[in-house]
PDB file of C-alpha atoms in Angstrom:
ATOM      1  CA  HIS A 103      -0.620 -11.430   7.083  1.00  0.00           C
ATOM      2  CA  GLY A 104      -2.098 -12.140  10.492  1.00  0.00           C
ATOM      3  CA  SER A 105      -2.488 -14.793  13.163  1.00  0.00           C
ATOM      4  CA  ARG A 106      -4.002 -18.242  12.889  1.00  0.00           C
ATOM      5  CA  ARG A 107      -7.031 -17.030  14.864  1.00  0.00           C
ATOM      6  CA  GLY A 108      -7.461 -14.148  12.422  1.00  0.00           C
ATOM      7  CA  PHE A 109      -7.442 -16.473   9.423  1.00  0.00           C
ATOM      8  CA  GLU A 110      -9.898 -18.827  11.128  1.00  0.00           C
ATOM      9  CA  ALA A 111     -12.246 -15.865  11.646  1.00  0.00           C
ATOM     10  CA  ARG A 112     -11.927 -15.018   7.949  1.00  0.00           C
ATOM     11  CA  ILE A 113     -12.690 -18.589   6.923  1.00  0.00           C
ATOM     12  CA  GLU A 114     -15.762 -18.728   9.183  1.00  0.00           C
ATOM     13  CA  GLU A 115     -17.146 -15.444   7.796  1.00  0.00           C
ATOM     14  CA  ILE A 116     -16.537 -16.450   4.181  1.00  0.00           C
ATOM     15  CA  ARG A 117     -18.270 -19.790   4.670  1.00  0.00           C
ATOM     16  CA  ALA A 118     -21.176 -18.249   6.574  1.00  0.00           C
ATOM     17  CA  SER A 119     -21.760 -15.432   4.063  1.00  0.00           C
ATOM     18  CA  ARG A 120     -23.337 -15.562   0.649  1.00  0.00           C
ATOM     19  CA  PRO A 121     -22.254 -13.164  -2.104  1.00  0.00           C
ATOM     20  CA  THR A 122     -24.753 -10.442  -2.873  1.00  0.00           C
ATOM     21  CA  THR A 123     -24.746  -7.576  -5.339  1.00  0.00           C
ATOM     22  CA  ILE A 124     -24.268  -3.879  -4.688  1.00  0.00           C
ATOM     23  CA  ALA A 125     -27.764  -3.213  -6.018  1.00  0.00           C
ATOM     24  CA  LYS A 126     -29.340  -5.733  -3.611  1.00  0.00           C
ATOM     25  CA  ALA A 127     -27.373  -4.319  -0.680  1.00  0.00           C
ATOM     26  CA  ALA A 128     -28.558  -0.821  -1.638  1.00  0.00           C
ATOM     27  CA  TYR A 129     -32.168  -2.019  -1.829  1.00  0.00           C
ATOM     28  CA  GLU A 130     -32.011  -3.446   1.694  1.00  0.00           C
ATOM     29  CA  LEU A 131     -30.236  -0.392   3.121  1.00  0.00           C
ATOM     30  CA  HIS A 132     -32.812   1.972   1.603  1.00  0.00           C
ATOM     31  CA  LYS A 133     -35.501   0.072   3.503  1.00  0.00           C
ATOM     32  CA  ALA A 134     -33.515   0.239   6.751  1.00  0.00           C
ATOM     33  CA  GLU A 135     -34.154   2.959   9.317  1.00  0.00           C
ATOM     34  CA  GLY A 136     -31.905   5.931   9.867  1.00  0.00           C
ATOM     35  CA  PRO A 137     -30.087   8.381   7.567  1.00  0.00           C
ATOM     36  CA  MET A 138     -26.905   6.272   7.277  1.00  0.00           C
ATOM     37  CA  PRO A 139     -27.676   2.565   7.733  1.00  0.00           C
ATOM     38  CA  SER A 140     -24.882   0.008   7.324  1.00  0.00           C
ATOM     39  CA  LYS A 141     -24.606  -3.714   6.749  1.00  0.00           C
ATOM     40  CA  TYR A 142     -21.820  -6.309   6.787  1.00  0.00           C
ATOM     41  CA  VAL A 143     -21.848  -7.939   3.353  1.00  0.00           C
ATOM     42  CA  GLU A 144     -19.944 -10.181   0.977  1.00  0.00           C
ATOM     43  CA  LEU A 145     -19.588  -8.849  -2.569  1.00  0.00           C
ATOM     44  CA  GLU A 146     -18.084 -10.004  -5.842  1.00  0.00           C
ATOM     45  CA  GLY A 147     -17.554  -7.048  -8.140  1.00  0.00           C
ATOM     46  CA  LEU A 148     -15.174  -5.322 -10.541  1.00  0.00           C
ATOM     47  CA  THR A 149     -12.580  -2.621  -9.948  1.00  0.00           C
ATOM     48  CA  SER A 150     -13.883   0.648 -11.310  1.00  0.00           C
ATOM     49  CA  CYS A 151     -13.495   4.430 -11.234  1.00  0.00           C
ATOM     50  CA  GLU A 152     -14.756   7.551 -12.931  1.00  0.00           C
ATOM     51  CA  LYS A 153     -12.768   8.554 -16.035  1.00  0.00           C
ATOM     52  CA  PRO A 154     -10.274   5.654 -16.117  1.00  0.00           C
ATOM     53  CA  LEU A 155      -6.615   6.424 -16.804  1.00  0.00           C
ATOM     54  CA  LYS A 156      -4.566   5.073 -19.681  1.00  0.00           C
ATOM     55  CA  GLY A 157      -2.140   2.372 -18.676  1.00  0.00           C
ATOM     56  CA  SER A 158       1.339   1.556 -19.922  1.00  0.00           C
ATOM     57  CA  THR A 159      -0.199   0.666 -23.283  1.00  0.00           C
ATOM     58  CA  GLU A 160      -2.879   2.519 -25.231  1.00  0.00           C
ATOM     59  CA  GLU A 161      -5.284  -0.422 -24.948  1.00  0.00           C
ATOM     60  CA  ASP A 162      -5.190  -0.630 -21.150  1.00  0.00           C
ATOM     61  CA  LEU A 163      -7.561   1.269 -18.890  1.00  0.00           C
ATOM     62  CA  VAL A 164      -6.526   1.492 -15.257  1.00  0.00           C
ATOM     63  CA  VAL A 165      -7.660   2.861 -11.909  1.00  0.00           C
ATOM     64  CA  ALA A 166      -4.079   3.713 -10.938  1.00  0.00           C
ATOM     65  CA  HIS A 167      -0.724   3.758 -12.685  1.00  0.00           C
ATOM     66  CA  GLU A 168       2.644   3.958 -10.981  1.00  0.00           C
ATOM     67  CA  GLN A 169       6.037   4.321 -12.634  1.00  0.00           C
ATOM     68  CA  ARG A 170       9.145   3.769 -10.536  1.00  0.00           C
ATOM     69  CA  THR A 171      12.557   4.761 -11.856  1.00  0.00           C
ATOM     70  CA  TYR A 172      15.707   3.176 -10.460  1.00  0.00           C
ATOM     71  CA  LYS A 173      19.263   4.357 -11.116  1.00  0.00           C
ATOM     72  CA  VAL A 174      21.388   1.330 -12.029  1.00  0.00           C
ATOM     73  CA  GLU A 175      25.081   1.554 -11.187  1.00  0.00           C
ATOM     74  CA  ARG A 176      27.976  -0.850 -11.411  1.00  0.00           C
ATOM     75  CA  VAL A 177      29.921  -0.644  -8.161  1.00  0.00           C
ATOM     76  CA  GLU A 178      33.504  -1.866  -7.997  1.00  0.00           C
ATOM     77  CA  GLU A 179      35.118  -2.437  -4.609  1.00  0.00           C
ATOM     78  CA  ARG A 180      38.578  -3.602  -3.618  1.00  0.00           C
ATOM     79  CA  ALA A 181      38.582  -6.593  -1.297  1.00  0.00           C
ATOM     80  CA  SER A 182      41.071  -7.055   1.556  1.00  0.00           C
ATOM     81  CA  ASP A 183      43.099  -9.460  -0.603  1.00  0.00           C
ATOM     82  CA  GLY A 184      43.392  -6.854  -3.350  1.00  0.00           C
ATOM     83  CA  ARG A 185      40.880  -8.354  -5.741  1.00  0.00           C
ATOM     84  CA  ILE A 186      38.270  -6.111  -7.360  1.00  0.00           C
ATOM     85  CA  ASN A 187      34.657  -7.200  -6.780  1.00  0.00           C
ATOM     86  CA  SER A 188      31.880  -5.852  -8.982  1.00  0.00           C
ATOM     87  CA  ARG A 189      28.156  -5.681  -8.247  1.00  0.00           C
ATOM     88  CA  THR A 190      25.058  -3.918  -9.575  1.00  0.00           C
ATOM     89  CA  GLU A 191      23.189  -1.527  -7.303  1.00  0.00           C
ATOM     90  CA  ASP A 192      19.692  -0.110  -7.867  1.00  0.00           C
ATOM     91  CA  THR A 193      18.620   3.155  -6.249  1.00  0.00           C
ATOM     92  CA  LEU A 194      15.046   4.454  -6.408  1.00  0.00           C
ATOM     93  CA  VAL A 195      15.191   8.004  -7.773  1.00  0.00           C
ATOM     94  CA  ASN A 196      11.596   8.809  -8.775  1.00  0.00           C
ATOM     95  CA  VAL A 197       8.007   7.641  -8.229  1.00  0.00           C
ATOM     96  CA  ASP A 198       5.198   8.927 -10.448  1.00  0.00           C
ATOM     97  CA  LEU A 199       1.749   7.855  -9.213  1.00  0.00           C
ATOM     98  CA  GLN A 200      -1.510   8.706 -10.943  1.00  0.00           C
ATOM     99  CA  ARG A 201      -4.777   7.384  -9.539  1.00  0.00           C
ATOM    100  CA  ARG A 202      -8.528   7.761  -9.435  1.00  0.00           C
ATOM    101  CA  PRO A 203     -10.691   7.134  -6.351  1.00  0.00           C
ATOM    102  CA  LEU A 204     -11.288   3.380  -6.268  1.00  0.00           C
ATOM    103  CA  LEU A 205     -14.817   2.123  -6.874  1.00  0.00           C
ATOM    104  CA  VAL A 206     -16.374  -1.340  -7.050  1.00  0.00           C
ATOM    105  CA  ALA A 207     -19.048  -2.047  -9.652  1.00  0.00           C
ATOM    106  CA  ASP A 208     -21.500  -4.937  -9.868  1.00  0.00           C
ATOM    107  CA  ARG A 209     -20.462  -7.607 -12.333  1.00  0.00           C
ATOM    108  CA  ASP A 210     -24.004  -7.687 -13.720  1.00  0.00           C
ATOM    109  CA  ALA A 211     -24.555  -3.900 -13.735  1.00  0.00           C
ATOM    110  CA  VAL A 212     -25.488  -3.879 -17.433  1.00  0.00           C
ATOM    111  CA  GLU A 213     -27.957  -6.738 -16.980  1.00  0.00           C
ATOM    112  CA  TYR A 214     -29.470  -4.936 -13.984  1.00  0.00           C
ATOM    113  CA  GLU A 215     -30.144  -1.829 -16.083  1.00  0.00           C
ATOM    114  CA  GLN A 216     -31.634  -4.004 -18.819  1.00  0.00           C
ATOM    115  CA  ARG A 217     -33.956  -5.707 -16.322  1.00  0.00           C
ATOM    116  CA  LEU A 218     -35.062  -2.294 -15.090  1.00  0.00           C
ATOM    117  CA  GLU A 219     -35.924  -1.268 -18.643  1.00  0.00           C
ATOM    118  CA  LEU A 220     -37.969  -4.443 -19.094  1.00  0.00           C
ATOM    119  CA  PHE A 221     -39.710  -3.780 -15.771  1.00  0.00           C
ATOM    120  CA  LYS A 222     -40.534  -0.225 -16.917  1.00  0.00           C
ATOM    121  CA  GLY A 223     -41.921  -1.601 -20.192  1.00  0.00           C
ATOM    122  CA  LEU A 224     -44.157  -3.997 -18.265  1.00  0.00           C
ATOM    123  CA  ILE A 225     -45.525  -1.122 -16.163  1.00  0.00           C
ATOM    124  CA  ASP A 226     -46.256   0.975 -19.260  1.00  0.00           C
ATOM    125  CA  LYS A 227     -48.084  -1.963 -20.807  1.00  0.00           C
ATOM    126  CA  LYS A 228     -50.206  -2.531 -17.682  1.00  0.00           C
ATOM    127  CA  GLU A 229     -51.021   1.175 -17.510  1.00  0.00           C
ATOM    128  CA  THR A 230     -52.361   1.038 -21.070  1.00  0.00           C
ATOM    129  CA  GLU A 231     -54.410  -2.045 -20.212  1.00  0.00           C
ATOM    130  CA  ALA A 232     -55.838  -0.322 -17.109  1.00  0.00           C
ATOM    131  CA  ASN A 233     -57.273   2.490 -19.198  1.00  0.00           C
ATOM    132  CA  SER A 234     -59.218  -0.039 -21.279  1.00  0.00           C
ATOM    133  CA  PHE A 235     -61.224  -1.410 -18.330  1.00  0.00           C
ATOM    134  CA  GLY A 236     -64.903  -0.504 -18.497  1.00  0.00           C
ATOM    135  CA  SER A 237     -65.682  -1.344 -14.875  1.00  0.00           C
ATOM    136  CA  MET A 238     -64.517   1.317 -12.413  1.00  0.00           C
ATOM    137  CA  LEU A 239     -64.112  -1.345  -9.686  1.00  0.00           C
ATOM    138  CA  SER A 240     -61.884  -3.516 -11.841  1.00  0.00           C
ATOM    139  CA  ARG A 241     -59.939  -0.474 -12.994  1.00  0.00           C
ATOM    140  CA  SER A 242     -59.476   0.757  -9.405  1.00  0.00           C
ATOM    141  CA  LYS A 243     -58.130  -2.639  -8.281  1.00  0.00           C
ATOM    142  CA  TYR A 244     -55.818  -2.822 -11.280  1.00  0.00           C
ATOM    143  CA  MET A 245     -54.520   0.700 -10.623  1.00  0.00           C
ATOM    144  CA  LYS A 246     -53.604  -0.225  -7.024  1.00  0.00           C
ATOM    145  CA  GLU A 247     -51.520  -3.127  -8.312  1.00  0.00           C
ATOM    146  CA  LEU A 248     -50.002  -0.788 -10.865  1.00  0.00           C
ATOM    147  CA  GLU A 249     -49.055   1.773  -8.198  1.00  0.00           C
ATOM    148  CA  SER A 250     -47.394  -0.980  -6.194  1.00  0.00           C
ATOM    149  CA  LEU A 251     -45.325  -1.948  -9.251  1.00  0.00           C
ATOM    150  CA  LYS A 252     -44.356   1.688  -9.832  1.00  0.00           C
ATOM    151  CA  GLU A 253     -43.166   2.038  -6.239  1.00  0.00           C
ATOM    152  CA  GLU A 254     -41.094  -1.121  -6.615  1.00  0.00           C
ATOM    153  CA  TYR A 255     -39.607   0.209  -9.847  1.00  0.00           C
ATOM    154  CA  GLU A 256     -38.652   3.532  -8.257  1.00  0.00           C
ATOM    155  CA  ALA A 257     -37.106   1.703  -5.292  1.00  0.00           C
ATOM    156  CA  LYS A 258     -34.963  -0.437  -7.600  1.00  0.00           C
ATOM    157  CA  LYS A 259     -34.137   2.514  -9.855  1.00  0.00           C
ATOM    158  CA  ARG A 260     -32.477   4.470  -7.028  1.00  0.00           C
ATOM    159  CA  CYS A 261     -30.305   1.462  -6.125  1.00  0.00           C
ATOM    160  CA  LYS A 262     -26.748   2.062  -7.258  1.00  0.00           C
ATOM    161  CA  THR A 263     -24.679  -0.662  -8.887  1.00  0.00           C
ATOM    162  CA  VAL A 264     -21.397   0.941  -7.794  1.00  0.00           C
ATOM    163  CA  LEU A 265     -19.890   1.957  -4.453  1.00  0.00           C
ATOM    164  CA  SER A 266     -16.840   3.829  -3.202  1.00  0.00           C
ATOM    165  CA  VAL A 267     -14.008   2.210  -1.280  1.00  0.00           C
ATOM    166  CA  ASP A 268     -12.757   3.895   1.869  1.00  0.00           C
ATOM    167  CA  GLN A 269      -9.125   4.840   1.197  1.00  0.00           C
ATOM    168  CA  SER A 270      -8.065   4.135   4.777  1.00  0.00           C
ATOM    169  CA  SER A 271      -9.411   0.572   4.504  1.00  0.00           C
ATOM    170  CA  VAL A 272      -7.577  -0.446   1.321  1.00  0.00           C
ATOM    171  CA  ASN A 273      -3.944   0.307   0.483  1.00  0.00           C
ATOM    172  CA  ILE A 274      -3.769   0.962  -3.251  1.00  0.00           C
ATOM    173  CA  GLN A 275      -0.190  -0.395  -3.272  1.00  0.00           C
ATOM    174  CA  ASP A 276      -1.508  -3.837  -2.305  1.00  0.00           C
ATOM    175  CA  LEU A 277      -3.521  -3.905  -5.539  1.00  0.00           C
ATOM    176  CA  MET A 278      -0.687  -2.843  -7.841  1.00  0.00           C
ATOM    177  CA  GLU A 279       0.334  -5.389 -10.468  1.00  0.00           C
ATOM    178  CA  LYS A 280       3.637  -5.227 -12.313  1.00  0.00           C
ATOM    179  CA  LYS A 281       2.902  -4.538 -15.962  1.00  0.00           C
ATOM    180  CA  ARG A 282       6.320  -4.203 -17.534  1.00  0.00           C
ATOM    181  CA  THR A 283       9.967  -3.390 -16.876  1.00  0.00           C
ATOM    182  CA  SER A 284      12.131  -1.438 -19.307  1.00  0.00           C
ATOM    183  CA  PHE A 285      15.738  -0.269 -19.307  1.00  0.00           C
ATOM    184  CA  LYS A 286      16.976   3.107 -20.514  1.00  0.00           C
ATOM    185  CA  PRO A 287      20.691   3.611 -21.115  1.00  0.00           C
ATOM    186  CA  PRO A 288      22.322   6.847 -19.880  1.00  0.00           C
ATOM    187  CA  THR A 289      22.783   9.657 -22.377  1.00  0.00           C
ATOM    188  CA  ALA A 290      26.454   9.766 -21.394  1.00  0.00           C
ATOM    189  CA  ILE A 291      28.645   7.458 -19.350  1.00  0.00           C
ATOM    190  CA  ASN A 292      29.128   8.923 -15.918  1.00  0.00           C
ATOM    191  CA  VAL A 293      32.074   7.465 -14.013  1.00  0.00           C
ATOM    192  CA  ASN A 294      32.788   8.666 -10.517  1.00  0.00           C
ATOM    193  CA  VAL A 295      36.504   8.080  -9.817  1.00  0.00           C
ATOM    194  CA  ASN A 296      38.290   9.178  -6.681  1.00  0.00           C
ATOM    195  CA  VAL A 297      42.060   9.626  -7.010  1.00  0.00           C
ATOM    196  CA  ASN A 298      44.472   8.893  -4.201  1.00  0.00           C
ATOM    197  CA  THR A 299      47.699  10.801  -3.639  1.00  0.00           C
ATOM    198  CA  ASP A 300      49.668   7.785  -4.888  1.00  0.00           C
ATOM    199  CA  GLY A 301      48.021   8.088  -8.327  1.00  0.00           C
ATOM    200  CA  HIS A 302      45.836   4.983  -8.113  1.00  0.00           C
ATOM    201  CA  ALA A 303      42.043   5.071  -8.515  1.00  0.00           C
ATOM    202  CA  ALA A 304      40.203   4.851  -5.189  1.00  0.00           C
ATOM    203  CA  TYR A 305      37.385   2.417  -4.463  1.00  0.00           C
ATOM    204  CA  PRO A 306      34.446   2.040  -4.430  1.00  0.00           C
ATOM    205  CA  LYS A 307      34.087   3.155  -8.035  1.00  0.00           C
ATOM    206  CA  ARG A 308      30.612   3.770  -9.478  1.00  0.00           C
ATOM    207  CA  THR A 309      29.602   3.667 -13.123  1.00  0.00           C
ATOM    208  CA  LEU A 310      26.119   4.697 -14.237  1.00  0.00           C
ATOM    209  CA  GLU A 311      24.775   1.987 -16.526  1.00  0.00           C
ATOM    210  CA  GLY A 312      21.278   3.355 -17.035  1.00  0.00           C
ATOM    211  CA  TYR A 313      17.790   3.485 -15.565  1.00  0.00           C
ATOM    212  CA  ARG A 314      15.350   0.656 -14.870  1.00  0.00           C
ATOM    213  CA  VAL A 315      11.717   1.725 -15.197  1.00  0.00           C
ATOM    214  CA  VAL A 316       8.981  -0.410 -13.603  1.00  0.00           C
ATOM    215  CA  ASP A 317       5.321   0.170 -14.498  1.00  0.00           C
ATOM    216  CA  ARG A 318       2.671  -1.064 -12.066  1.00  0.00           C
ATOM    217  CA  GLU A 319      -1.085  -0.731 -12.404  1.00  0.00           C
ATOM    218  CA  VAL A 320      -4.439  -1.330 -10.762  1.00  0.00           C
ATOM    219  CA  PRO A 321      -6.512  -2.698 -13.690  1.00  0.00           C
ATOM    220  CA  PHE A 322      -9.936  -1.336 -14.542  1.00  0.00           C
ATOM    221  CA  GLY A 323     -12.683  -3.993 -14.589  1.00  0.00           C
ATOM    222  CA  LYS A 324     -10.768  -6.748 -12.785  1.00  0.00           C
ATOM    223  CA  PRO A 325     -12.825  -9.116 -10.572  1.00  0.00           C
ATOM    224  CA  VAL A 326     -12.520  -8.438  -6.833  1.00  0.00           C
ATOM    225  CA  TYR A 327     -13.872 -10.088  -3.718  1.00  0.00           C
ATOM    226  CA  CYS A 328     -15.011  -7.875  -0.825  1.00  0.00           C
ATOM    227  CA  LEU A 329     -16.045  -8.678   2.730  1.00  0.00           C
ATOM    228  CA  GLY A 330     -16.775  -5.639   4.861  1.00  0.00           C
ATOM    229  CA  LYS A 331     -19.203  -2.981   6.008  1.00  0.00           C
ATOM    230  CA  VAL A 332     -21.287  -1.090   3.447  1.00  0.00           C
ATOM    231  CA  THR A 333     -22.805   2.219   4.570  1.00  0.00           C
ATOM    232  CA  LEU A 334     -25.497   4.122   2.653  1.00  0.00           C
ATOM    233  CA  ASP A 335     -25.795   7.877   2.968  1.00  0.00           C
ATOM    234  CA  LYS A 336     -29.435   8.463   2.091  1.00  0.00           C
ATOM    235  CA  SER A 337     -28.884  12.213   1.700  1.00  0.00           C
ATOM    236  CA  ASN A 338     -26.801  11.723  -1.462  1.00  0.00           C
ATOM    237  CA  ASN A 339     -27.562   8.076  -2.277  1.00  0.00           C
ATOM    238  CA  LYS A 340     -23.905   7.067  -2.063  1.00  0.00           C
ATOM    239  CA  MET A 341     -22.469   3.891  -0.578  1.00  0.00           C
ATOM    240  CA  VAL A 342     -19.030   3.290   0.909  1.00  0.00           C
ATOM    241  CA  LEU A 343     -17.241   0.018   1.640  1.00  0.00           C
ATOM    242  CA  SER A 344     -15.067   0.152   4.764  1.00  0.00           C
ATOM    243  CA  ARG A 345     -13.670  -1.932   7.584  1.00  0.00           C
ATOM    244  CA  ASP A 346     -15.839  -3.232  10.405  1.00  0.00           C
ATOM    245  CA  THR A 347     -13.715  -3.082  13.544  1.00  0.00           C
ATOM    246  CA  SER A 348     -15.400  -6.169  15.014  1.00  0.00           C
ATOM    247  CA  LYS A 349     -15.251  -8.414  11.919  1.00  0.00           C
ATOM    248  CA  PRO A 350     -12.751  -9.480   9.254  1.00  0.00           C
ATOM    249  CA  PHE A 351     -12.197  -7.214   6.272  1.00  0.00           C
ATOM    250  CA  ILE A 352     -11.131  -8.640   2.898  1.00  0.00           C
ATOM    251  CA  PHE A 353     -10.470  -6.843  -0.365  1.00  0.00           C
ATOM    252  CA  GLN A 354      -8.574  -8.858  -2.949  1.00  0.00           C
ATOM    253  CA  TYR A 355      -8.607  -9.875  -6.580  1.00  0.00           C
ATOM    254  CA  GLY A 356     -10.607 -12.978  -7.496  1.00  0.00           C
ATOM    255  CA  SER A 357     -13.740 -14.686  -6.228  1.00  0.00           C
ATOM    256  CA  GLU A 358     -15.119 -16.135  -3.008  1.00  0.00           C
ATOM    257  CA  GLU A 359     -13.326 -19.405  -3.784  1.00  0.00           C
ATOM    258  CA  ASP A 360     -10.032 -17.553  -4.196  1.00  0.00           C
ATOM    259  CA  ALA A 361     -10.490 -15.703  -0.901  1.00  0.00           C
ATOM    260  CA  LEU A 362     -11.280 -18.946   0.940  1.00  0.00           C
ATOM    261  CA  ALA A 363      -8.282 -20.738  -0.575  1.00  0.00           C
ATOM    262  CA  ASN A 364      -6.045 -17.800   0.320  1.00  0.00           C
ATOM    263  CA  ALA A 365      -7.218 -17.726   3.958  1.00  0.00           C
ATOM    264  CA  GLU A 366      -6.819 -21.516   4.298  1.00  0.00           C
ATOM    265  CA  PHE A 367      -3.302 -21.339   2.850  1.00  0.00           C
ATOM    266  CA  TYR A 368      -2.132 -18.669   5.275  1.00  0.00           C
ATOM    267  CA  ARG A 369      -3.805 -20.452   8.165  1.00  0.00           C
ATOM    268  CA  SER A 370      -1.767 -23.546   7.305  1.00  0.00           C
ATOM    269  CA  MET A 371       1.386 -21.448   6.999  1.00  0.00           C
ATOM    270  CA  SER A 372       0.799 -19.890  10.424  1.00  0.00           C
ATOM    271  CA  THR A 373       0.212 -23.367  11.880  1.00  0.00           C
ATOM    272  CA  TRP A 374       3.445 -24.756  10.465  1.00  0.00           C
ATOM    273  CA  GLY A 375       5.210 -21.611  11.565  1.00  0.00           C
ATOM    274  CA  SER A 376       4.091 -22.125  15.153  1.00  0.00           C
ATOM    275  CA  TYR A 377       5.213 -25.764  14.961  1.00  0.00           C
ATOM    276  CA  GLY A 378       8.546 -24.557  13.680  1.00  0.00           C
ATOM    277  CA  PHE A 379       8.976 -22.162  16.585  1.00  0.00           C
ATOM    278  CA  ALA A 380       7.926 -24.892  19.020  1.00  0.00           C
ATOM    279  CA  SER A 381      10.426 -27.327  17.490  1.00  0.00           C
ATOM    280  CA  THR A 382      13.162 -24.716  17.682  1.00  0.00           C
ATOM    281  CA  GLY A 383      12.320 -24.062  21.332  1.00  0.00           C
ATOM    282  CA  ILE A 384      12.447 -27.780  22.165  1.00  0.00           C
ATOM    283  CA  ALA A 385      15.769 -28.133  20.361  1.00  0.00           C
ATOM    284  CA  ILE A 386      17.258 -25.219  22.317  1.00  0.00           C
ATOM    285  CA  ILE A 387      16.051 -26.676  25.637  1.00  0.00           C
ATOM    286  CA  ALA A 388      17.418 -30.126  24.733  1.00  0.00           C
ATOM    287  CA  TYR A 389      20.773 -28.669  23.688  1.00  0.00           C
ATOM    288  CA  SER A 390      20.996 -26.667  26.907  1.00  0.00           C
ATOM    289  CA  PHE A 391      20.171 -29.788  28.965  1.00  0.00           C
ATOM    290  CA  VAL A 392      22.853 -31.865  27.225  1.00  0.00           C
ATOM    291  CA  GLN A 393      25.458 -29.141  27.680  1.00  0.00           C
ATOM    292  CA  ASN A 394      24.628 -28.744  31.365  1.00  0.00           C
ATOM    293  CA  TYR A 395      24.594 -32.517  31.877  1.00  0.00           C
ATOM    294  CA  GLN A 396      27.952 -33.031  30.177  1.00  0.00           C
ATOM    295  CA  ARG A 397      29.801 -30.066  31.674  1.00  0.00           C
ATOM    296  CA  PRO A 398      30.586 -31.638  35.112  1.00  0.00           C
ATOM    297  CA  LYS A 399      32.114 -34.685  33.389  1.00  0.00           C
ATOM    298  CA  ALA A 400      34.354 -32.457  31.312  1.00  0.00           C
ATOM    299  CA  ASP A 401      35.543 -30.664  34.470  1.00  0.00           C
ATOM    300  CA  GLU A 402      36.525 -33.856  36.287  1.00  0.00           C
TER     301      GLU A 402
END
């Protein structure tokens, strides 16, 4: 999972950052200079995609669904003392993966759209009030305020509440969750028996017992925590989350608290691991010293 220094860098960034929303990040990037501005941000969102897939059950919607099929065989082998040992062996025979491009959506995307509608209603109301002013001076001043509100509304309206995730930054397999495991018996028993010249069955002997099918999924709408670089392409108003080569990148299920707890846990594990290696090294040196110290006495 990484070194102690790497986990310390993660912990520092998590503690120093404050979660924002995709819409707020978009608003700031639209104001930034250049055609493709970027910003290192901390986000709490939901897994999403266009046209979600059906999962292993009709009720489930998923971003990705993977079905792995394993051939299950009973293997019998003759030991050196003549006894027959039996074991079960699984062999992966097929992988069926269906997926959509991974997106992250704001957790309050619906509320954001509702606030925009309320903002638009307020502007319409003020525009009606402006037309009722008798004084041209008062009406002119009111219209300037109204134009400012309209500009703010348009700026917020073009802010997306969803972004794409760079496929090279996140391995979809790391997000897969086991949904269910089922077993399918073979349509006919298939026994592979080798026959020796002396008439006895040869070993190993394999018997097909069936197929184990494992369904794994990336859920749609599951909370995720993201720490990385967000880039806005102003030409198409699309944003992409990717790695920043100079800073930690995190993409995992849960919240900021979960990400911090996870980083602290692995930091502790790496610390104890280094102590373990150090202890092992000391033990080896001590053992070597004792052996070298005692050897002359044994030779006398």
